[in-house]
XYZ file of C-alpha atoms in Angstrom:
302
model
C 42.657 -78.845 16.660
C 45.155 -80.669 19.513
C 44.874 -80.146 22.933
C 47.918 -77.674 23.061
C 46.330 -75.361 20.530
C 43.113 -75.507 22.366
C 44.929 -74.652 25.611
C 46.552 -71.725 23.682
C 43.523 -70.263 22.356
C 41.956 -70.399 25.735
C 44.821 -68.324 27.412
C 45.025 -65.969 24.835
C 41.603 -65.207 25.836
C 41.143 -65.447 29.476
C 41.614 -62.467 31.624
C 41.928 -61.856 35.321
C 39.496 -59.197 36.918
C 41.409 -58.475 39.819
C 39.787 -57.973 42.931
C 40.037 -58.540 46.974
C 38.653 -61.604 49.080
C 36.223 -59.425 50.474
C 34.620 -58.656 46.972
C 35.155 -62.412 45.489
C 32.447 -62.023 42.748
C 33.642 -58.483 42.095
C 31.877 -55.256 42.536
C 28.405 -54.915 41.459
C 29.334 -52.265 38.589
C 32.230 -54.188 37.552
C 30.131 -57.319 36.927
C 28.370 -55.296 34.058
C 31.424 -56.068 32.005
C 31.235 -59.571 32.075
C 28.424 -60.283 29.266
C 29.961 -58.028 26.835
C 33.233 -60.064 27.254
C 31.809 -63.069 26.769
C 30.346 -61.743 23.636
C 33.690 -60.920 22.382
C 35.030 -64.250 23.481
C 36.749 -63.210 26.346
C 36.731 -65.600 29.605
C 36.878 -63.129 32.610
C 37.821 -64.620 36.162
C 37.690 -62.561 39.064
C 41.098 -62.798 41.120
C 41.685 -61.683 44.373
C 45.578 -59.940 44.171
C 46.729 -61.611 47.123
C 45.444 -65.140 46.263
C 48.027 -67.606 47.106
C 49.405 -69.937 43.904
C 47.896 -68.156 41.546
C 49.798 -68.517 38.209
C 49.539 -64.902 36.799
C 51.412 -65.854 33.655
C 48.447 -67.889 32.536
C 46.097 -64.882 31.772
C 46.676 -63.194 28.773
C 45.893 -59.935 31.095
C 45.292 -59.034 34.382
C 42.863 -56.088 34.969
C 43.002 -54.459 38.435
C 39.411 -53.559 39.498
C 38.794 -53.702 43.283
C 41.629 -54.957 45.254
C 40.796 -52.267 47.813
C 42.064 -53.527 50.961
C 45.844 -53.118 49.891
C 45.762 -49.593 51.374
C 47.437 -51.071 54.665
C 49.714 -53.374 52.713
C 50.798 -51.174 49.646
C 54.071 -52.105 49.663
C 53.065 -55.455 49.296
C 50.485 -54.528 46.789
C 53.327 -52.668 44.629
C 55.746 -55.608 44.815
C 52.845 -58.206 43.839
C 52.131 -55.674 40.633
C 55.679 -55.644 39.827
C 55.537 -59.283 39.175
C 52.283 -59.820 37.078
C 53.568 -60.189 33.410
C 50.578 -58.645 31.802
C 48.890 -55.815 33.659
C 46.655 -52.861 33.501
C 47.195 -50.370 34.578
C 50.931 -51.179 34.300
C 52.898 -51.801 37.283
C 54.919 -48.420 37.444
C 51.787 -46.297 36.618
C 50.107 -48.397 39.826
C 53.424 -47.455 42.289
C 53.235 -43.821 41.076
C 49.551 -43.380 41.121
C 48.952 -45.457 44.728
C 50.532 -42.047 46.506
C 49.124 -39.036 46.226
C 52.269 -37.285 45.654
C 51.740 -37.588 42.155
C 49.797 -34.396 42.604
C 52.933 -32.714 43.013
C 54.125 -33.441 39.621
C 50.989 -32.528 37.919
C 50.848 -29.136 39.669
C 54.345 -28.781 38.394
C 53.188 -29.935 34.836
C 50.561 -26.955 34.974
C 47.549 -28.967 36.135
C 45.344 -27.225 38.315
C 45.270 -29.412 41.604
C 43.957 -28.556 45.057
C 46.324 -26.749 47.186
C 47.758 -29.206 49.671
C 49.903 -28.666 52.692
C 52.129 -32.251 53.311
C 52.957 -33.249 56.946
C 55.621 -35.706 56.976
C 55.207 -38.632 59.523
C 58.144 -36.985 61.678
C 56.887 -33.427 60.768
C 54.017 -31.037 62.808
C 50.936 -29.396 62.111
C 49.081 -26.476 63.965
C 45.812 -25.801 62.559
C 45.247 -22.402 61.266
C 42.970 -20.097 62.683
C 39.901 -20.480 60.665
C 38.439 -21.999 57.415
C 37.332 -25.502 56.408
C 39.976 -28.177 55.793
C 40.013 -32.191 54.488
C 42.427 -34.219 56.126
C 43.671 -37.577 54.696
C 46.544 -39.874 54.513
C 48.784 -39.677 50.935
C 47.816 -43.362 50.782
C 44.224 -44.225 50.863
C 41.135 -45.088 49.064
C 37.211 -44.814 49.561
C 37.499 -41.968 51.497
C 38.519 -43.707 54.628
C 40.958 -42.013 57.355
C 39.455 -38.835 55.900
C 37.765 -36.002 57.667
C 36.303 -32.386 57.086
C 37.013 -29.876 59.871
C 35.720 -26.309 60.660
C 38.750 -24.733 61.978
C 36.462 -21.636 63.281
C 35.110 -24.363 65.996
C 37.572 -24.811 68.963
C 36.395 -28.504 69.269
C 37.203 -29.125 65.246
C 40.648 -27.366 65.703
C 41.790 -30.032 68.429
C 39.942 -33.049 66.243
C 41.634 -32.187 63.084
C 45.069 -31.690 64.931
C 44.485 -35.407 66.573
C 43.655 -36.780 63.150
C 46.775 -35.426 61.723
C 48.824 -36.899 64.711
C 47.018 -39.799 64.720
C 48.113 -40.676 60.897
C 51.639 -39.084 61.469
C 52.197 -41.692 64.291
C 50.788 -44.338 61.990
C 54.027 -43.411 59.615
C 51.826 -42.126 57.083
C 52.214 -39.084 55.004
C 49.310 -36.421 55.734
C 47.396 -34.102 53.191
C 45.770 -30.894 54.409
C 43.448 -29.379 51.799
C 40.886 -26.524 51.936
C 37.317 -27.978 51.709
C 35.919 -26.981 48.203
C 32.632 -25.562 49.096
C 31.134 -26.107 45.486
C 31.269 -29.918 46.108
C 28.034 -29.269 48.432
C 25.985 -28.143 45.333
C 27.597 -28.739 42.183
C 29.425 -31.862 43.463
C 32.531 -33.364 41.911
C 33.193 -34.649 38.274
C 34.469 -37.889 37.601
C 35.256 -38.290 33.934
C 36.029 -41.740 32.488
C 38.196 -42.727 29.675
C 39.053 -45.866 27.685
C 40.965 -46.415 24.749
C 39.368 -45.750 21.229
C 40.272 -44.570 17.510
C 44.182 -44.676 18.694
C 43.997 -42.652 21.860
C 42.613 -42.567 25.215
C 39.103 -41.531 24.621
C 36.394 -39.901 26.761
C 33.581 -42.649 27.378
C 31.117 -40.703 30.037
C 30.897 -38.762 33.333
C 29.196 -39.015 36.704
C 28.181 -36.394 39.231
C 29.430 -37.479 43.101
C 28.001 -35.738 45.792
C 29.837 -34.731 48.729
C 31.410 -37.440 50.820
C 33.049 -36.010 53.969
C 30.164 -34.271 56.649
C 32.366 -33.759 59.324
C 35.464 -35.103 61.392
C 36.725 -38.855 60.650
C 34.440 -41.416 62.448
C 35.765 -44.233 60.841
C 34.051 -46.595 58.437
C 33.018 -49.962 58.645
C 34.005 -52.000 55.510
C 36.085 -50.944 52.378
C 34.788 -47.208 51.402
C 32.123 -45.169 52.129
C 28.963 -45.136 49.792
C 28.636 -42.284 47.127
C 25.605 -40.636 45.844
C 26.094 -40.940 42.055
C 24.578 -39.602 39.073
C 25.161 -38.797 35.322
C 26.751 -35.435 34.312
C 27.550 -34.180 30.896
C 30.976 -32.127 31.465
C 31.845 -28.871 30.620
C 34.658 -28.078 28.102
C 36.727 -26.551 31.050
C 36.529 -29.995 32.875
C 37.256 -32.223 29.470
C 40.420 -29.774 28.999
C 41.637 -30.310 32.316
C 41.298 -34.122 32.374
C 43.239 -34.537 29.205
C 46.050 -32.088 30.628
C 46.345 -34.334 33.671
C 46.563 -37.295 31.559
C 48.833 -35.872 29.048
C 51.394 -35.622 32.307
C 51.492 -39.042 33.199
C 54.673 -40.591 33.344
C 55.066 -42.714 30.006
C 52.356 -41.209 28.307
C 48.532 -42.099 28.689
C 48.276 -44.586 25.675
C 49.357 -47.279 27.883
C 46.498 -46.874 29.830
C 43.277 -49.086 30.004
C 41.128 -46.921 31.673
C 41.388 -43.535 33.621
C 39.272 -41.635 36.007
C 39.798 -38.036 36.651
C 38.009 -36.415 39.713
C 37.568 -32.696 39.837
C 35.696 -30.147 41.854
C 35.315 -26.292 41.190
C 37.696 -24.181 43.030
C 36.964 -20.646 44.846
C 36.756 -19.139 41.270
C 34.543 -21.834 39.714
C 36.815 -23.001 37.558
C 37.673 -26.946 38.182
C 40.473 -28.132 39.707
C 41.959 -31.812 40.250
C 41.336 -33.856 43.254
C 42.654 -37.218 42.115
C 43.652 -38.754 39.116
C 42.505 -42.379 39.340
C 44.545 -45.132 37.593
C 44.700 -47.772 39.618
C 41.229 -49.508 41.219
C 38.920 -46.622 40.253
C 34.976 -47.166 40.289
C 34.366 -46.967 36.682
C 30.394 -46.232 37.155
C 29.700 -48.392 34.175
C 26.204 -48.712 34.970
C 25.553 -44.888 34.677
C 25.865 -44.483 30.901
C 24.652 -46.712 27.962
C 27.302 -48.639 26.068
C 30.058 -47.857 29.008
C 30.309 -51.772 29.591
C 30.596 -52.549 26.021
C 33.346 -49.731 25.741
C 35.406 -51.138 28.500
C 34.676 -54.511 27.103
C 35.817 -53.684 23.710
C 39.047 -51.663 25.328
C 39.955 -55.082 27.235
C 39.284 -57.420 24.028
C 41.490 -55.023 22.079
C 44.866 -55.123 24.269
C 44.649 -59.071 23.898
């Protein structure tokens, strides 16, 4: 085999796992897929999304994993995604999914989603007289800039109004949602999907404990730490997850991975909190065979 053939063969099996310069060697969970990729003859290279002078065309595939510093530079991130020739998940999905206004489209498609009040940067919001709410930005990740407020308390009403105003003044679209109390007991269910048997197939699920315990006080780092354990999803959760995936623009067949986050609503039926198609944690370490299933999905794309 001549030098050009060797180079071509290498490039056909070379994959970029996209991260950020704060996690240059990937998140610990993502590192679990590396041995499984090597077994399949795939060379995986961690690369920061904004690293200078990267030739993205030299990779057979670029898989977005942990570029969690993009939130403050979403426009730059979306523009970067559009320039990567072989990106998973695709650039148009990244654009759609990094702004939670996609929840409006899913609701129109019949997916049960958390009721949301949207406060535009130039708008105004007055706290309702009572109840618990969550305030967060429409472009965000890792529970950053998010808070939980008990509006029966005068102090929390003032803090919630200040939180909304702070995000608005920063030019950010604000989401105000009812706090779903079931997250404190039942928790949040995250269902993970990878391609399999010609379709996007369920891989595994986890339970997340409550993340928001009070008003937003800021977070050091890229995300809040999560309490995770394995979970077997209910049939109703699987049904809603598949309904949400079916409503993804362009269809779910283009996706290399998907995570669907659900919490029981006041009637105990699950509602969609987020549909994670850009850079979700995949919790590969929580289920036997999950790293191998993800590696197989990546190898199949090559």
